[in-house]
Coordinates of C-alpha atoms in Angstrom, one line a residue:
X1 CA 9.5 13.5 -15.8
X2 CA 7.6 13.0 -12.8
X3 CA 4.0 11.3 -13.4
X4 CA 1.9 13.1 -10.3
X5 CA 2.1 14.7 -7.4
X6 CA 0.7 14.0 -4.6
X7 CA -0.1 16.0 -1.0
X8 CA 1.3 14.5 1.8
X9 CA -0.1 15.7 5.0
X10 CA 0.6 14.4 8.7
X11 CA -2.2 13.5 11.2
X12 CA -1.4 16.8 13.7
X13 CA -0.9 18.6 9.9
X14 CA 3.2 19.5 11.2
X15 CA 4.1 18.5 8.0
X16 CA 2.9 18.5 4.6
X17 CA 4.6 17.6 1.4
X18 CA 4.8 17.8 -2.2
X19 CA 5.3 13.7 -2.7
X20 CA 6.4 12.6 -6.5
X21 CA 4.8 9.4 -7.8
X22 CA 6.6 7.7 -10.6
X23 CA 7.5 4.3 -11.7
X24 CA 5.6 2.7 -9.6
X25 CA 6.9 4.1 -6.5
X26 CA 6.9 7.3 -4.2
X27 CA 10.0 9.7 -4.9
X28 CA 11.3 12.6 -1.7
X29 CA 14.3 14.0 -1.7
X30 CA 17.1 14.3 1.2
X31 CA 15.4 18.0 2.4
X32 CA 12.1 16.1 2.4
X33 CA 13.0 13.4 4.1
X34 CA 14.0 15.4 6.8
X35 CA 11.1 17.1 7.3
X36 CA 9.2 14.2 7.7
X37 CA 11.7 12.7 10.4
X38 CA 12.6 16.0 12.1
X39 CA 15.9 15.0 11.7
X40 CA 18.6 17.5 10.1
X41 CA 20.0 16.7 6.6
X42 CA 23.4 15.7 7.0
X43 CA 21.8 12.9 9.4
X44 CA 20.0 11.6 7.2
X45 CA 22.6 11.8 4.5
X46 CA 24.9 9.6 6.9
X47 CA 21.6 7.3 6.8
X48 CA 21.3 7.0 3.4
X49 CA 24.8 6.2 2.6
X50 CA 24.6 3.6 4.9
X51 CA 21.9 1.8 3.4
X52 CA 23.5 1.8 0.3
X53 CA 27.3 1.2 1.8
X54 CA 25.9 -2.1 3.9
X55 CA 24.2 -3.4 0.7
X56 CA 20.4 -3.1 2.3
X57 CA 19.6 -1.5 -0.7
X58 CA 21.3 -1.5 -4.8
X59 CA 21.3 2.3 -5.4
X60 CA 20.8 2.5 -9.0
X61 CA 17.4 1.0 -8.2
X62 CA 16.3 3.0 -5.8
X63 CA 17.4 6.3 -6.9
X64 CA 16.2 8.9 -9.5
X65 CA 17.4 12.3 -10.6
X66 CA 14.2 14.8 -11.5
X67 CA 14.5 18.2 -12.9
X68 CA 13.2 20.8 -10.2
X69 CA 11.9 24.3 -9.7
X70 CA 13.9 26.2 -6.6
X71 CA 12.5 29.5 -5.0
X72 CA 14.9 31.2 -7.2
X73 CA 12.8 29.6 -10.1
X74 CA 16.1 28.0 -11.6
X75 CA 15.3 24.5 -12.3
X76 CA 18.0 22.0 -10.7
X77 CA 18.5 18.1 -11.1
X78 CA 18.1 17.0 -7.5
X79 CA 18.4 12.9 -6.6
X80 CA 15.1 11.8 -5.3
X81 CA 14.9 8.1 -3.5
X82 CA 11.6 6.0 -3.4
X83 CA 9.5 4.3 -0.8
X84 CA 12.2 1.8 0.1
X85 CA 14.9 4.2 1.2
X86 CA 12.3 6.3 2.9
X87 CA 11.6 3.2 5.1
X88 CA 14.9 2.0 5.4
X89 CA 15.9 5.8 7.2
X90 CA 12.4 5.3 9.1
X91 CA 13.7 2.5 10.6
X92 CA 17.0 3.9 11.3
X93 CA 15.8 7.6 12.6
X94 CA 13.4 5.1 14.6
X95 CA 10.4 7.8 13.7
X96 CA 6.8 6.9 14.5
X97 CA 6.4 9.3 11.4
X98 CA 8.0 6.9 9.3
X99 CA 5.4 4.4 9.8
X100 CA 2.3 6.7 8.8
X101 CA 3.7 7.6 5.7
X102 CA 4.4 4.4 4.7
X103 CA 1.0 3.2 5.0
X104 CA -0.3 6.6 3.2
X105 CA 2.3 5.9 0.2
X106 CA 0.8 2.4 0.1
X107 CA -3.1 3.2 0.0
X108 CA -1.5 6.0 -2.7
X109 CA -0.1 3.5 -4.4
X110 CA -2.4 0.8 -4.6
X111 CA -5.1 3.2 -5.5
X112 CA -2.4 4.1 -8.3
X113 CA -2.3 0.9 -9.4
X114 CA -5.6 0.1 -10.3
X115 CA -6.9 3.5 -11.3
X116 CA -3.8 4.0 -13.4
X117 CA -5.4 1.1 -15.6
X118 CA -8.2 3.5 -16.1
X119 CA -6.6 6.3 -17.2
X120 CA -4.8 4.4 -19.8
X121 CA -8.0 3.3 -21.3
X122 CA -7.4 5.1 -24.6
X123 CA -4.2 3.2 -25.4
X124 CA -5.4 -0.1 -24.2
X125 CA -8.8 0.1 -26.7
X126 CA -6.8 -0.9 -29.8
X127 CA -9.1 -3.9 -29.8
X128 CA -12.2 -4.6 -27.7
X129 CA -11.8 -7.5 -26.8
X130 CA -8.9 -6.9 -25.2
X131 CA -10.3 -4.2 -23.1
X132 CA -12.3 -6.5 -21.8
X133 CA -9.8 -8.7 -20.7
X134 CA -8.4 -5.3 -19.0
X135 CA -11.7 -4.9 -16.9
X136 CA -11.1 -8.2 -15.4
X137 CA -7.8 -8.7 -14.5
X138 CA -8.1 -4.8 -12.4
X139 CA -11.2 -6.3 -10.9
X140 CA -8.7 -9.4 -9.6
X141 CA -6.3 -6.9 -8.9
X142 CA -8.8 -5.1 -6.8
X143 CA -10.3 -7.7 -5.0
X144 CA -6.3 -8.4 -3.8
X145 CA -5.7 -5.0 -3.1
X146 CA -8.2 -5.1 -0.3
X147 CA -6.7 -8.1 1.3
X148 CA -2.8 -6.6 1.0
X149 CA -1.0 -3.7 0.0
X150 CA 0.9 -4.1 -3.6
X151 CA 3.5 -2.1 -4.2
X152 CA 3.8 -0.3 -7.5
X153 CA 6.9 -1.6 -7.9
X154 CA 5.4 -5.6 -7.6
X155 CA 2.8 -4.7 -11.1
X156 CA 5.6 -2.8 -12.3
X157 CA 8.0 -5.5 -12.5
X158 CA 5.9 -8.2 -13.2
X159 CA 4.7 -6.3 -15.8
X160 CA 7.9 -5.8 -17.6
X161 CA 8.6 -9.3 -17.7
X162 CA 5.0 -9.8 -19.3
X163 CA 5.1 -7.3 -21.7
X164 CA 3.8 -9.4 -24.6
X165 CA 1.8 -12.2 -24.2
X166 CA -1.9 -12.7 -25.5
X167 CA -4.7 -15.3 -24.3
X168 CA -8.5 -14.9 -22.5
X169 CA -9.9 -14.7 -19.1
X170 CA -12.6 -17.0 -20.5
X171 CA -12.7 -19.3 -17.8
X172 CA -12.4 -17.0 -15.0
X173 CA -16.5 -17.4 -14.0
X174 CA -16.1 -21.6 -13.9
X175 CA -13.3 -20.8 -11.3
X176 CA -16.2 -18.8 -9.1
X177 CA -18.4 -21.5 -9.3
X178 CA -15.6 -24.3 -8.9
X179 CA -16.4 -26.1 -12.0
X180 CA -13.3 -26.3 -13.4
X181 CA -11.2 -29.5 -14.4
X182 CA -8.4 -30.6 -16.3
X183 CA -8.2 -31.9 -20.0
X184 CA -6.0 -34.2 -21.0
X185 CA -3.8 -32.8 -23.6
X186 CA -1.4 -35.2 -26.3
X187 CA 1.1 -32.5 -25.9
X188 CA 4.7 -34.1 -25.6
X189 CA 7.1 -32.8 -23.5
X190 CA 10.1 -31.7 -25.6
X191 CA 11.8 -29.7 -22.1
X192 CA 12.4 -30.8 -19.1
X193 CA 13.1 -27.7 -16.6
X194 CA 16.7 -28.6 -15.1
X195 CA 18.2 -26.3 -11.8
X196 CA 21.0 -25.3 -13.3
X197 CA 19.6 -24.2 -16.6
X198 CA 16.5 -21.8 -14.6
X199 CA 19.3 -20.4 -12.5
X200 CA 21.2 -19.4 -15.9
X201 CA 18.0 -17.6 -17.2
X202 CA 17.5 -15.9 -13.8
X203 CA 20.7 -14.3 -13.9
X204 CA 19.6 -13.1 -17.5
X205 CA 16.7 -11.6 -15.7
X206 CA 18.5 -10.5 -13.0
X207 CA 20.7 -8.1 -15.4
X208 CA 17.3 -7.0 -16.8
X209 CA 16.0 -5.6 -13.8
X210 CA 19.3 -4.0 -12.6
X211 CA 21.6 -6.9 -11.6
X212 CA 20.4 -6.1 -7.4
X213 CA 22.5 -8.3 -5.7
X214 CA 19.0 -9.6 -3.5
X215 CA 16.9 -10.3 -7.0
X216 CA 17.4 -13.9 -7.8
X217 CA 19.4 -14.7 -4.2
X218 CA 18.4 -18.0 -2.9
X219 CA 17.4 -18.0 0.7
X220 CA 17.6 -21.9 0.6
X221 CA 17.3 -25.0 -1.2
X222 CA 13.2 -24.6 -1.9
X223 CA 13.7 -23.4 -5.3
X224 CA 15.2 -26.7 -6.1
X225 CA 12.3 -28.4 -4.7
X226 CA 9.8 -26.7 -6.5
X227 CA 11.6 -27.5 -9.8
X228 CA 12.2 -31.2 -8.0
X229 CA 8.5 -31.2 -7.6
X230 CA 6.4 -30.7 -10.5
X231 CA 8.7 -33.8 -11.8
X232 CA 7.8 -35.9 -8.8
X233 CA 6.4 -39.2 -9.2
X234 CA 4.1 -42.6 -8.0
X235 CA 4.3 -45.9 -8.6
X236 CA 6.3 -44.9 -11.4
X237 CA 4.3 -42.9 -12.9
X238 CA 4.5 -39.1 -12.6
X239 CA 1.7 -37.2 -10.9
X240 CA 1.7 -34.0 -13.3
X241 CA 1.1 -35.7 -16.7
X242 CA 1.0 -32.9 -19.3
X243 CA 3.2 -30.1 -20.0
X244 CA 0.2 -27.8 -18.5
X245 CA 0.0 -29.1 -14.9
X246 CA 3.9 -28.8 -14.8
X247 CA 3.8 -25.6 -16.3
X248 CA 0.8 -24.2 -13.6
X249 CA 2.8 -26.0 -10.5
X250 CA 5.6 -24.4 -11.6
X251 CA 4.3 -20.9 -11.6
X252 CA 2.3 -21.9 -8.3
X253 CA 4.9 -23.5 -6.4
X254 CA 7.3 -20.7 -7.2
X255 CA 5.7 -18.3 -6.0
X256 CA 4.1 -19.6 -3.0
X257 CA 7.7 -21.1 -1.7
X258 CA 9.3 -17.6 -1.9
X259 CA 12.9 -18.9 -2.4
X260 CA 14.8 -15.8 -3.2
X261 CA 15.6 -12.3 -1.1
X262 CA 13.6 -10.8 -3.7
X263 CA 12.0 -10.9 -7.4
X264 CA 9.9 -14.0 -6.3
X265 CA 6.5 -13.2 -8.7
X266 CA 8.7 -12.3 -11.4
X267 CA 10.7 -14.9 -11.2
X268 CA 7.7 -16.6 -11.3
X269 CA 6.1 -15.6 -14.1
X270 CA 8.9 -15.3 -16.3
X271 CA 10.1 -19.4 -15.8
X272 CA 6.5 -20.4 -16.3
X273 CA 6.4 -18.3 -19.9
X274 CA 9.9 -19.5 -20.4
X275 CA 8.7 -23.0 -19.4
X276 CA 6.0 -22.9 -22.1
X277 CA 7.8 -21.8 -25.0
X278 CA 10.8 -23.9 -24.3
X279 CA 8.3 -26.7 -25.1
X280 CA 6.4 -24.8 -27.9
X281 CA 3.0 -23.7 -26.2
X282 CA 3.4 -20.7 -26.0
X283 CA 2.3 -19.8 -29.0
X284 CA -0.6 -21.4 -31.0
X285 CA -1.7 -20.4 -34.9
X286 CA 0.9 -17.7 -34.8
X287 CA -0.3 -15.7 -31.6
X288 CA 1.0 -15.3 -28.1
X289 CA -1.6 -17.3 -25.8
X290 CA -0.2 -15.7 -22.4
X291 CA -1.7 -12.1 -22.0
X292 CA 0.1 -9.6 -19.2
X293 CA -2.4 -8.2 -17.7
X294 CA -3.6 -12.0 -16.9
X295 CA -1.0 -13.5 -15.8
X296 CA -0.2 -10.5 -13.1
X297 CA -3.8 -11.1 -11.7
X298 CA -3.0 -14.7 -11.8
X299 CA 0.5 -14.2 -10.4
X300 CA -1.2 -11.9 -7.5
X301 CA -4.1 -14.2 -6.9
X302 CA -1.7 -17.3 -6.5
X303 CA 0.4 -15.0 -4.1
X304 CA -2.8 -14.3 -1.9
X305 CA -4.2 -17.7 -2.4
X306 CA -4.8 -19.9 0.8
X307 CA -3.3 -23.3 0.3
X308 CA -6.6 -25.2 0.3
X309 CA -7.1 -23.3 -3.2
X310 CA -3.9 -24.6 -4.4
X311 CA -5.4 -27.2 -6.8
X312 CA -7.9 -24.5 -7.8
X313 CA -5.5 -22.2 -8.8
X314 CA -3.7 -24.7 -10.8
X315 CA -6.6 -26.0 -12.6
X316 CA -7.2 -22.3 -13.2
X317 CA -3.8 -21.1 -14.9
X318 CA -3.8 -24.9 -17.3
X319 CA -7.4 -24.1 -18.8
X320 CA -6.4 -20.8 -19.7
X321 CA -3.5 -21.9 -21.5
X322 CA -5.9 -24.2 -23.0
X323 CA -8.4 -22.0 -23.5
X324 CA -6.2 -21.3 -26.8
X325 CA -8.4 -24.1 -28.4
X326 CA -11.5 -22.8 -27.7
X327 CA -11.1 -19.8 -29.3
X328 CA -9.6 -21.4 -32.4

């Protein structure tokens, strides 16, 4: 069931449709798509077999089958494909059309983004204090979404991989005013992050969102590096001493190195949770200390970041994992 519907209308108003947003994503079906190209629909059926044919795009991803109302008022199942298909054919029709609705389906989306955390207020109220938490991370979120356009699809996914963690945006305000440093901690490391076994846990991920053929592909060997790095040492002695900084370069350096075709903030977030729990932080007096909504904002922040801020951001992510002992 489709979520909402927006109205899609060109700049010389030629062309208006009725534009499906769910999951994340923007949803037209092959009769759509050519009216907004102005191409016929057998063309663009030969288009969009061949995005799916040459690999450009894993079709059970990108394609959804909606019950819908004909003139004849008989409802029909009809396939609809989202934003990146749309594109893909943009690029191939080579339509000056294709580009406009692109950026409209991003403002649409972005704007879907962070209001959708509004509407689902209600839900997200079962305790106040995380509501709170809430506020902030769409006000991080928002603060990005001026700089860039984030898909639905980005939140979406980082937000399945997040879907249960718990701890505070306490420290967010030291971070404004640059006041924030690292504690010690006598935390002893009990798992060292090896290459091969990440690369068996991304593959578990990688069946968890779908098993596309680009999530988890290594462009080249920086994803070994980052792991290489947050081990790396000086005079013997290594330069990230606690199980925090390693965990926080891990999710920075990750992210920032984008290694793989695709999946990059996921794969991101969901080593450095991984990371923590394999050494037993990530949980402390019996709760979850890593909240979702948090760690997307984080995720995203890192991901926008400039790389003067990069020891910033670190010192950012390890006080909120410590931030578990304030509370306590």
């Amino acid at each position: 069931m489709v979520n909402q519907i927006e109205i899609y209308k060109s700049l010389d108003n030629k062309i208006e449709l009725n534009v499906s947003l769910d999951q994340g994503t923007v949803w037209l079906n092959r009769q759509q798509i050519s009216i907004l190209f102005d191409r016929d629909i057998k063309t663009i059926g030969k288009h969009v077999n061949n995005v799916f044919e040459e690999g450009e795009l894993d079709k059970k991803s990108v394609v959804a089958n909606f019950a819908t109302t004909a003139t004849d008022g008989k409802t029909y199942h009809v396939d609809f494909y989202n934003l990146d298909v749309i594109i893909s054919v943009g690029y191939r029709v080579k339509s000056k059309q294709g580009t406009q609705f692109r950026q409209w389906a991003t403002q649409r989306l972005n704007d879907y983004l962070v209001k959708g955390y509004a509407i689902n207020e209600k839900r997200l109220k079962e305790a106040e204090n995380k509501f709170q938490e809430l506020k902030q991370a769409v006000s991080l979120l928002e603060s990005i979404a001026t700089t860039k356009a984030i898909t639905g699809d980005e939140a979406q996914g980082l937000l399945k991989v997040l879907g249960d963690y718990a701890f505070a945006l306490d420290v967010l305000d030291q971070y404004d005013h640059q006041t924030l440093k690292i504690v010690e901690s006598d935390n002893r490391e009990v798992f060292r992050i090896s290459y091969t076994e990440a690369k068996k846990a991304i593959e578990g991920l990688k069946i968890k969102f779908g098993g596309s053929q680009l999530f988890g592909n290594e462009k080249d060997d920086s994803f070994k590096g980052s792991l290489e790095t947050i081990y790396q040492t000086f005079d013997g002695k290594e330069l990230y001493t606690t199980i925090e900084e390693k965990a926080a370069h891990l999710l920075y350096f990750v992210t920032k190195n984008h290694s793989f075709s695709d999946g990059n903030k996921r794969i991101a977030a969901f080593l450095f949770v991984w990371f923590l729990d394999r050494n037993a932080l990530l949980y402390y007096l019996g709760n979850k200390v890593i909240d979702d909504n948090a760690l997307v904002a984080l995720t995203l922040m890192i991901a926008e970041s400039k790389s003067d801020d990069k020891d910033m951001m670190v010192k950012v992510v390890v006080n909120l994992i410590n931030n578990r002992k304030v509370q306590s």
